[in-house]
Tab-separated table of C-alpha atoms in Angstrom:
chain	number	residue	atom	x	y	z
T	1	UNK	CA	0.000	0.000	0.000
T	2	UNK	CA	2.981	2.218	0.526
T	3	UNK	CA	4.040	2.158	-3.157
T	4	UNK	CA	0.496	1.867	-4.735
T	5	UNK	CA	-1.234	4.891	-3.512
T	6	UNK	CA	1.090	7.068	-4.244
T	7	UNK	CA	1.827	5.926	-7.738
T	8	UNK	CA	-1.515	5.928	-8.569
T	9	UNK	CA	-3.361	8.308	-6.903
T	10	UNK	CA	-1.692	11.846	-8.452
T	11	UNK	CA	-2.055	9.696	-11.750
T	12	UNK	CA	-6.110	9.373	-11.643
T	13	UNK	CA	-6.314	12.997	-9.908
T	14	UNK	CA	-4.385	14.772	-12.238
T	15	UNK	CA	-6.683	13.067	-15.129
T	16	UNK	CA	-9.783	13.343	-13.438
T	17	UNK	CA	-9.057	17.701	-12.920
T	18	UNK	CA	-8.533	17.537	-16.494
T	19	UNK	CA	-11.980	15.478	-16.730
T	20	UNK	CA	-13.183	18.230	-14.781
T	21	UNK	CA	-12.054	21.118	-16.616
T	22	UNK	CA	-13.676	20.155	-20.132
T	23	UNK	CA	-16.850	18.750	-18.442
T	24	UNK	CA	-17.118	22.720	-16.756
T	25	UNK	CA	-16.318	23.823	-20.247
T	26	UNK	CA	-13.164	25.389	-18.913
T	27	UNK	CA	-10.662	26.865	-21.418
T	28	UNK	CA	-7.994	23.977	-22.509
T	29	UNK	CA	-6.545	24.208	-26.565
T	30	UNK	CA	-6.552	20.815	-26.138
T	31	UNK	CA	-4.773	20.771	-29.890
T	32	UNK	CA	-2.288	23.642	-29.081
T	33	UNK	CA	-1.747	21.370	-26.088
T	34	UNK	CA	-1.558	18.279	-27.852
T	35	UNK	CA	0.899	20.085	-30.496
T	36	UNK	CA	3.250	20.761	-27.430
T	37	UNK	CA	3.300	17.447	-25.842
T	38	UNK	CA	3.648	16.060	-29.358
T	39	UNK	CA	6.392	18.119	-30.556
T	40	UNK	CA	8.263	19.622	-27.580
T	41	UNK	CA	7.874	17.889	-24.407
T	42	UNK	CA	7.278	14.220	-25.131
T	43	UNK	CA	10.740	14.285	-27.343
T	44	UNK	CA	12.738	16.493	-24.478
T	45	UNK	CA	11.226	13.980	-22.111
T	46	UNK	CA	12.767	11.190	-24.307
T	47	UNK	CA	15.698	12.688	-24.946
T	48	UNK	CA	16.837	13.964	-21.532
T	49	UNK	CA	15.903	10.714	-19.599
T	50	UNK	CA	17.848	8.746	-21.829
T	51	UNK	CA	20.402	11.102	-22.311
T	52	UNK	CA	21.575	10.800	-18.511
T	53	UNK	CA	20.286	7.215	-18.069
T	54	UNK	CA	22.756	4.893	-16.184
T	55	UNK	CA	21.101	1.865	-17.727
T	56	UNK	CA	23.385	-0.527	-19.548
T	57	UNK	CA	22.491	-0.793	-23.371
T	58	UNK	CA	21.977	-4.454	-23.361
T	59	UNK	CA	19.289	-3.867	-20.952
T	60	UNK	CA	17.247	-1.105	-22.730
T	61	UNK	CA	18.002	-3.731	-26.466
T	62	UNK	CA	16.577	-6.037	-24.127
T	63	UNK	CA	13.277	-4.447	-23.213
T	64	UNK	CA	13.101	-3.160	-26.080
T	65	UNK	CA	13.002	-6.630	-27.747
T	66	UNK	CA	10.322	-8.014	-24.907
T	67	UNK	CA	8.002	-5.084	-26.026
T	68	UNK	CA	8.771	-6.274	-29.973
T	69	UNK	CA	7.388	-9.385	-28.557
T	70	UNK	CA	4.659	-8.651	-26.612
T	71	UNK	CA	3.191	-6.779	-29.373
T	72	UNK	CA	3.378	-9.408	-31.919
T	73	UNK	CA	1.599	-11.671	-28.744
T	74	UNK	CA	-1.424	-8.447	-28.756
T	75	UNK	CA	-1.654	-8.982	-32.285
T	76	UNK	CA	-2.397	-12.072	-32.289
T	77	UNK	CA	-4.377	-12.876	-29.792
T	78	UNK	CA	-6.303	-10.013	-30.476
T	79	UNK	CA	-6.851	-11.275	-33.890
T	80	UNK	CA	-8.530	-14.801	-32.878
T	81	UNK	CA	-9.802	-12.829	-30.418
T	82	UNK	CA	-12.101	-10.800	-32.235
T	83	UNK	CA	-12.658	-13.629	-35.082
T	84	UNK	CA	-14.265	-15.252	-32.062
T	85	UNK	CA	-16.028	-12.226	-31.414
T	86	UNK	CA	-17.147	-11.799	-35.052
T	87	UNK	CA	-15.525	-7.984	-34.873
T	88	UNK	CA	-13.996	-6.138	-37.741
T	89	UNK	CA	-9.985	-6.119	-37.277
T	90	UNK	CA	-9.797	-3.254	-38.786
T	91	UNK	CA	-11.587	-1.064	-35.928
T	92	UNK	CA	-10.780	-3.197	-32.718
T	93	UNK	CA	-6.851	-5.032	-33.162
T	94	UNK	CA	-5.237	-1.531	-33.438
T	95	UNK	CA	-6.800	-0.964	-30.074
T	96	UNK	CA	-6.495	-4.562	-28.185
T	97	UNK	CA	-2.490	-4.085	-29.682
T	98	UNK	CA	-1.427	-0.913	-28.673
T	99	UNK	CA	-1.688	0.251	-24.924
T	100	UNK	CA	-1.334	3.658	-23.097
T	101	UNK	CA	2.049	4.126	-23.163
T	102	UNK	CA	2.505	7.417	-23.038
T	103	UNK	CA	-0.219	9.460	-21.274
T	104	UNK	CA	-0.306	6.524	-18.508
T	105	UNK	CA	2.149	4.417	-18.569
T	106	UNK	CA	5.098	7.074	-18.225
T	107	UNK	CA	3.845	8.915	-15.098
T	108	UNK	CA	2.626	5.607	-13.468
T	109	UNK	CA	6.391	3.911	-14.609
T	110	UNK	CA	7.609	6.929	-12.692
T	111	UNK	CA	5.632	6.835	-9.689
T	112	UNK	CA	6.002	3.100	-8.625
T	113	UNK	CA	9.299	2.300	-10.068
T	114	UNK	CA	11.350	5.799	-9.992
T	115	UNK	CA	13.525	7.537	-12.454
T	116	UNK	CA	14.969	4.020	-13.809
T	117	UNK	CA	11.584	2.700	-14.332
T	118	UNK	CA	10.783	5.837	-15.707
T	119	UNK	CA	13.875	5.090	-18.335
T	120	UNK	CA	12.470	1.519	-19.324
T	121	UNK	CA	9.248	3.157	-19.662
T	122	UNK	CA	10.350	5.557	-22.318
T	123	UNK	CA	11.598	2.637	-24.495
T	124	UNK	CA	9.038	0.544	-24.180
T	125	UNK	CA	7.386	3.529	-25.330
T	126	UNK	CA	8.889	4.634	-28.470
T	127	UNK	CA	8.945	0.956	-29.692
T	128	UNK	CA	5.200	0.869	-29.143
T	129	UNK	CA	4.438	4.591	-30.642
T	130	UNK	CA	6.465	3.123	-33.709
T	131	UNK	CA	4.588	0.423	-33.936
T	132	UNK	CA	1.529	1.933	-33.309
T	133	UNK	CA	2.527	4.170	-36.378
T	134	UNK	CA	3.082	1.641	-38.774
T	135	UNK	CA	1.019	-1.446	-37.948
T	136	UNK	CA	-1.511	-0.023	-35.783
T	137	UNK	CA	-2.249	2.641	-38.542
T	138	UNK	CA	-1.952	-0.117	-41.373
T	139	UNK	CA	-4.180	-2.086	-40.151
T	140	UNK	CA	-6.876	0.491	-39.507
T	141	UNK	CA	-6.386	2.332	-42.945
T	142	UNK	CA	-5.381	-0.807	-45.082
T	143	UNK	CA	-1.866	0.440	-46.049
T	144	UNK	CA	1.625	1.115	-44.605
T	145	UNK	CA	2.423	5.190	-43.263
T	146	UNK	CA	6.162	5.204	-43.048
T	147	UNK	CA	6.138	9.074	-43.559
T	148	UNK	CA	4.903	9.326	-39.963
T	149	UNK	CA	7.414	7.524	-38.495
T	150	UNK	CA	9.783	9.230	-40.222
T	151	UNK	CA	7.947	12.465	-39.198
T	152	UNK	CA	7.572	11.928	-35.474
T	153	UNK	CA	9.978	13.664	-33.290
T	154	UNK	CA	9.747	10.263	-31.173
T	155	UNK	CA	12.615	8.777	-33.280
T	156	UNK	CA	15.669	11.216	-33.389
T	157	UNK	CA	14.991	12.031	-29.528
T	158	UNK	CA	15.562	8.230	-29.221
T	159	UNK	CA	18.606	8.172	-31.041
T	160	UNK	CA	20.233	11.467	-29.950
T	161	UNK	CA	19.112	10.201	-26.182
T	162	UNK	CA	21.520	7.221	-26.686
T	163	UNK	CA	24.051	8.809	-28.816
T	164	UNK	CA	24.937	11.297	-25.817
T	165	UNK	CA	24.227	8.443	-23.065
T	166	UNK	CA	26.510	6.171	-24.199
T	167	UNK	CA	29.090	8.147	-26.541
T	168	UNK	CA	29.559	10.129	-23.343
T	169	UNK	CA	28.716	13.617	-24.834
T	170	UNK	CA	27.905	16.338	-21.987
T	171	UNK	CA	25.120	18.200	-22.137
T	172	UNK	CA	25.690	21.816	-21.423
T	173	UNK	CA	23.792	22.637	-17.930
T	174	UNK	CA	21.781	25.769	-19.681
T	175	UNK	CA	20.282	22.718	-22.269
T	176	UNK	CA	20.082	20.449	-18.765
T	177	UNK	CA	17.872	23.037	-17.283
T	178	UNK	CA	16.026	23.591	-20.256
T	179	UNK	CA	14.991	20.229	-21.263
T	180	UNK	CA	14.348	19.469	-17.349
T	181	UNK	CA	11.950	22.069	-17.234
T	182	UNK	CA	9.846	20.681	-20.289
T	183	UNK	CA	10.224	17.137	-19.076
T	184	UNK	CA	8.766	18.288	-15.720
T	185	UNK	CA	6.039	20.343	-17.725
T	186	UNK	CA	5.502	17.088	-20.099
T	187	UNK	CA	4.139	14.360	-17.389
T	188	UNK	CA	0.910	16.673	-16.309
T	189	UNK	CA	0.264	18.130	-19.377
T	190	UNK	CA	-0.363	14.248	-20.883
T	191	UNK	CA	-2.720	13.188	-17.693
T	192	UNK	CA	-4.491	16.540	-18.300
T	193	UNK	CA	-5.260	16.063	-21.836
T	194	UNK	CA	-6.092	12.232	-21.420
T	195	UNK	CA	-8.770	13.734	-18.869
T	196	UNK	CA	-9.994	15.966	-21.514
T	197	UNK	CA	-9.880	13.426	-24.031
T	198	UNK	CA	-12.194	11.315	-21.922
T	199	UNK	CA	-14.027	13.664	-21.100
T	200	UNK	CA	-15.080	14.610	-24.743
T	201	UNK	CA	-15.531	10.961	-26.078
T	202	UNK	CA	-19.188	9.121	-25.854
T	203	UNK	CA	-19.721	5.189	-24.637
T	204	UNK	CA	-22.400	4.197	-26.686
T	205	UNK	CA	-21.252	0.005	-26.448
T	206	UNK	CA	-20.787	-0.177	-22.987
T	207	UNK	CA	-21.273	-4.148	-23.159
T	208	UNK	CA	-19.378	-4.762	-25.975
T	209	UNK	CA	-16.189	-2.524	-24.827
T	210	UNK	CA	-16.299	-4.213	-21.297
T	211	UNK	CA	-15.483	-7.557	-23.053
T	212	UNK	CA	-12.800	-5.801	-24.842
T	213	UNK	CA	-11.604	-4.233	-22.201
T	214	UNK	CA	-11.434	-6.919	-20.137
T	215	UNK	CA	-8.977	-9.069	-23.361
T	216	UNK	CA	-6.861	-5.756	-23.746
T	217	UNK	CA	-5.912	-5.168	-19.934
T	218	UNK	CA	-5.728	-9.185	-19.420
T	219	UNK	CA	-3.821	-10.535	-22.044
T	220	UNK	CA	-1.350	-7.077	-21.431
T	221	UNK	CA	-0.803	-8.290	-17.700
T	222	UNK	CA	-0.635	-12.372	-18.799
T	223	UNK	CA	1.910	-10.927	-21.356
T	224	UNK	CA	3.674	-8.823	-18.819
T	225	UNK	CA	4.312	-11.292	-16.318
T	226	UNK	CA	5.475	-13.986	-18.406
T	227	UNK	CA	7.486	-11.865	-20.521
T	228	UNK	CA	9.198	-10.580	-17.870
T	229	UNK	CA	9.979	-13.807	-16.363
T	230	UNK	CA	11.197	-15.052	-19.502
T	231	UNK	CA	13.578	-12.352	-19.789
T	232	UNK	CA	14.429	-12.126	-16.581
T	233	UNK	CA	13.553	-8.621	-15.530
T	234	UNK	CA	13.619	-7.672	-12.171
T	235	UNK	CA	12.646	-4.635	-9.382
T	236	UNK	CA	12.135	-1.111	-11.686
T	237	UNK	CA	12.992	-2.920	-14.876
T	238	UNK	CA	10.457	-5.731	-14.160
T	239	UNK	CA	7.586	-3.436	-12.582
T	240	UNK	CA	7.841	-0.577	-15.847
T	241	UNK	CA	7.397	-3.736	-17.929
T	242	UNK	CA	4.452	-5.007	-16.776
T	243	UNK	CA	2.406	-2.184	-15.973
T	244	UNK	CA	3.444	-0.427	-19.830
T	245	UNK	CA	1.820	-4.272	-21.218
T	246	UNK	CA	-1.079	-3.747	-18.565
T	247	UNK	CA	-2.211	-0.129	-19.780
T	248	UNK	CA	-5.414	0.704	-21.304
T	249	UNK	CA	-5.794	1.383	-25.167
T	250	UNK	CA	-4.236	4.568	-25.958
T	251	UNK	CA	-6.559	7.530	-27.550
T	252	UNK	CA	-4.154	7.537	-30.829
T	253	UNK	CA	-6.319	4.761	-31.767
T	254	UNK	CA	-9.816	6.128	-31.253
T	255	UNK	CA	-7.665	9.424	-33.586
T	256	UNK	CA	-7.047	6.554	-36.225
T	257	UNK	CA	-10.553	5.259	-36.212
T	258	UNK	CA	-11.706	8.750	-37.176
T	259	UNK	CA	-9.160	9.087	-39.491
T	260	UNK	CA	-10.201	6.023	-41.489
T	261	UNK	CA	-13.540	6.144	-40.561
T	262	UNK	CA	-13.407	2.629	-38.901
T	263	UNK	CA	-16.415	2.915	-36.352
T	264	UNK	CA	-14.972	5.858	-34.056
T	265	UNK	CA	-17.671	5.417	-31.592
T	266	UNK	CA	-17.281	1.904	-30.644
T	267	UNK	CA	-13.468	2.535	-30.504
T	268	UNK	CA	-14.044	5.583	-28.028
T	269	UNK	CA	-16.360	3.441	-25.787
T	270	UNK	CA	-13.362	1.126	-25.680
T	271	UNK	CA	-10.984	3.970	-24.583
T	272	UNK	CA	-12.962	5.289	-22.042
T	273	UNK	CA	-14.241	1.824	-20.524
T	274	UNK	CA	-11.248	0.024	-20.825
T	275	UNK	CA	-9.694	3.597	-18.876
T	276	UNK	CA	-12.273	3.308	-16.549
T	277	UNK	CA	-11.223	-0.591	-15.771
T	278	UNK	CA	-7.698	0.331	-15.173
T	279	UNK	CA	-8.374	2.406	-12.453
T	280	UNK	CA	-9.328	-0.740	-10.492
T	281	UNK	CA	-6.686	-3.155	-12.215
T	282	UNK	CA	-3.557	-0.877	-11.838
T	283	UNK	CA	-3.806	-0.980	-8.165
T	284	UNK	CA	-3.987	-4.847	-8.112
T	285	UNK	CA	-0.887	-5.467	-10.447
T	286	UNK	CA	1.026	-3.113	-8.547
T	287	UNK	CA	0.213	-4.999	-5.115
T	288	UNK	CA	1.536	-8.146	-6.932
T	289	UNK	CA	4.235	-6.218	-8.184
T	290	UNK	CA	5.396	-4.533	-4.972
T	291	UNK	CA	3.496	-6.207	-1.646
């Protein structure tokens, strides 16, 4: 209980103020906001953690090849899943595949497992946002998008992060502060706009996206566990993993569905229900995690 309430609860409050804000139709840009996180923060955030991580690179390679893995494991068993289901792939694997990451799985990485967990967490998130990019948006529009990886800031924060980490390139300490500043801004600003997100999108299958839910969370935690047990992770390495496998599905999808016109609403029921679930199940993984 020591560890789990405070991981979770500034997580949930932070979202639920920024629930709270667009429900009392408080001002938030939430695409000026979105624009910031996308193209400033979330890559200084990358960048900077990984620039002064002390991990060893066979580690991060490591974790970044159990993510690889787990994917492939969401895809499919998400697939049969849904055949079973009789669902379209098209609208529903892109979101049993590709967790929260990012808005959730970062700050709750950094709450129950620290500033190394926090580093795992980054990885395990750029390998998923990649493959969220390609697959995930393959899948839902029926073709490849290789210009947006190529286009997302995600990728040369990556490889500048471990260029300066491990080729043992100082950063000067007026870029330090900088980039610490927008890392520290980064963290809120994504819980606040996931609140607002939620707070915007309409569950109109309730039954139909608890079942999802339900696949998307478990088979993330099944694959999370066993994964790292296979690989042998342990303390902050081991408890990033599994919660980043464990998270909800991210909003990019229900963005993708709208993009291709793949049943937005059912996938936005899914985002908010499955959202909704985690706020019971991340407290029970972390008490497995860290009794």
């Amino acid at each position: 209980m020591s560890v789990i309430l405070p991981a979770v609860l500034p997580v949930f409050i932070t979202a639920l103020i920024g629930y709270g804000l667009a429900k009392a139709n408080r001002p938030f840009d939430n695409k000026t906001i979105t624009f910031l996180v996308a193209s400033i923060g979330t890559p200084s955030l990358v960048f900077f953690n990984l620039a002064n991580t002390t991990v060893a690179p066979g580690a991060l390679a490591t974790i970044a090849a159990a993510t690889a893995v787990a994917v492939g494991f969401y895809l499919a068993v998400g697939a049969i899943a849904l055949r079973v289901l009789g669902l379209k792939g098209n609208t529903f694997l892109p979101s049993l595949a590709f967790p929260n990451a990012g808005n959730l799985g970062l700050p709750l990485a950094l709450y129950a497992a620290g500033q190394e967990g926090l580093n795992y967490a980054i990885v395990i998130f750029a390998i998923t946002s990649i493959l969220n990019l390609t697959a995930g948006q393959a899948i839902a529009a029926g073709k490849n998008n290789w210009l947006a990886v190529m286009r997302s800031p995600i990728l040369p924060a990556v490889a500048l992060g471990l260029l300066f980490a491990y080729g043992d390139i100082p950063i000067p300490l007026w870029a330090t502060n900088t980039l610490e500043m927008l890392s520290g801004l980064t963290i809120p600003l994504m819980l606040l706009m996931l609140g607002t997100s939620l707070a915007k999108i309409q569950v109109t299958t309730f039954g139909r996206s608890a079942i999802l839910s339900v696949v998307r969370i478990g088979m993330g935690t099944i694959a999370g566990f066993t994964l790292a047990a296979l690989f042998g992770f342990t303390g902050p390495e081991r408890i990033a993993f599994v919660l980043q496998c464990a998270m909800p599905v991210a909003v990019f999808n229900y963005v993708f569905a709208q993009m291709y016109d793949n049943e937005p609403g059912e996938v936005a029921s899914l985002v908010v229900v499955s959202t909704l679930l985690s706020v019971v199940t991340t407290p029970i993984i972390l008490a497995v995690l860290a009794p």
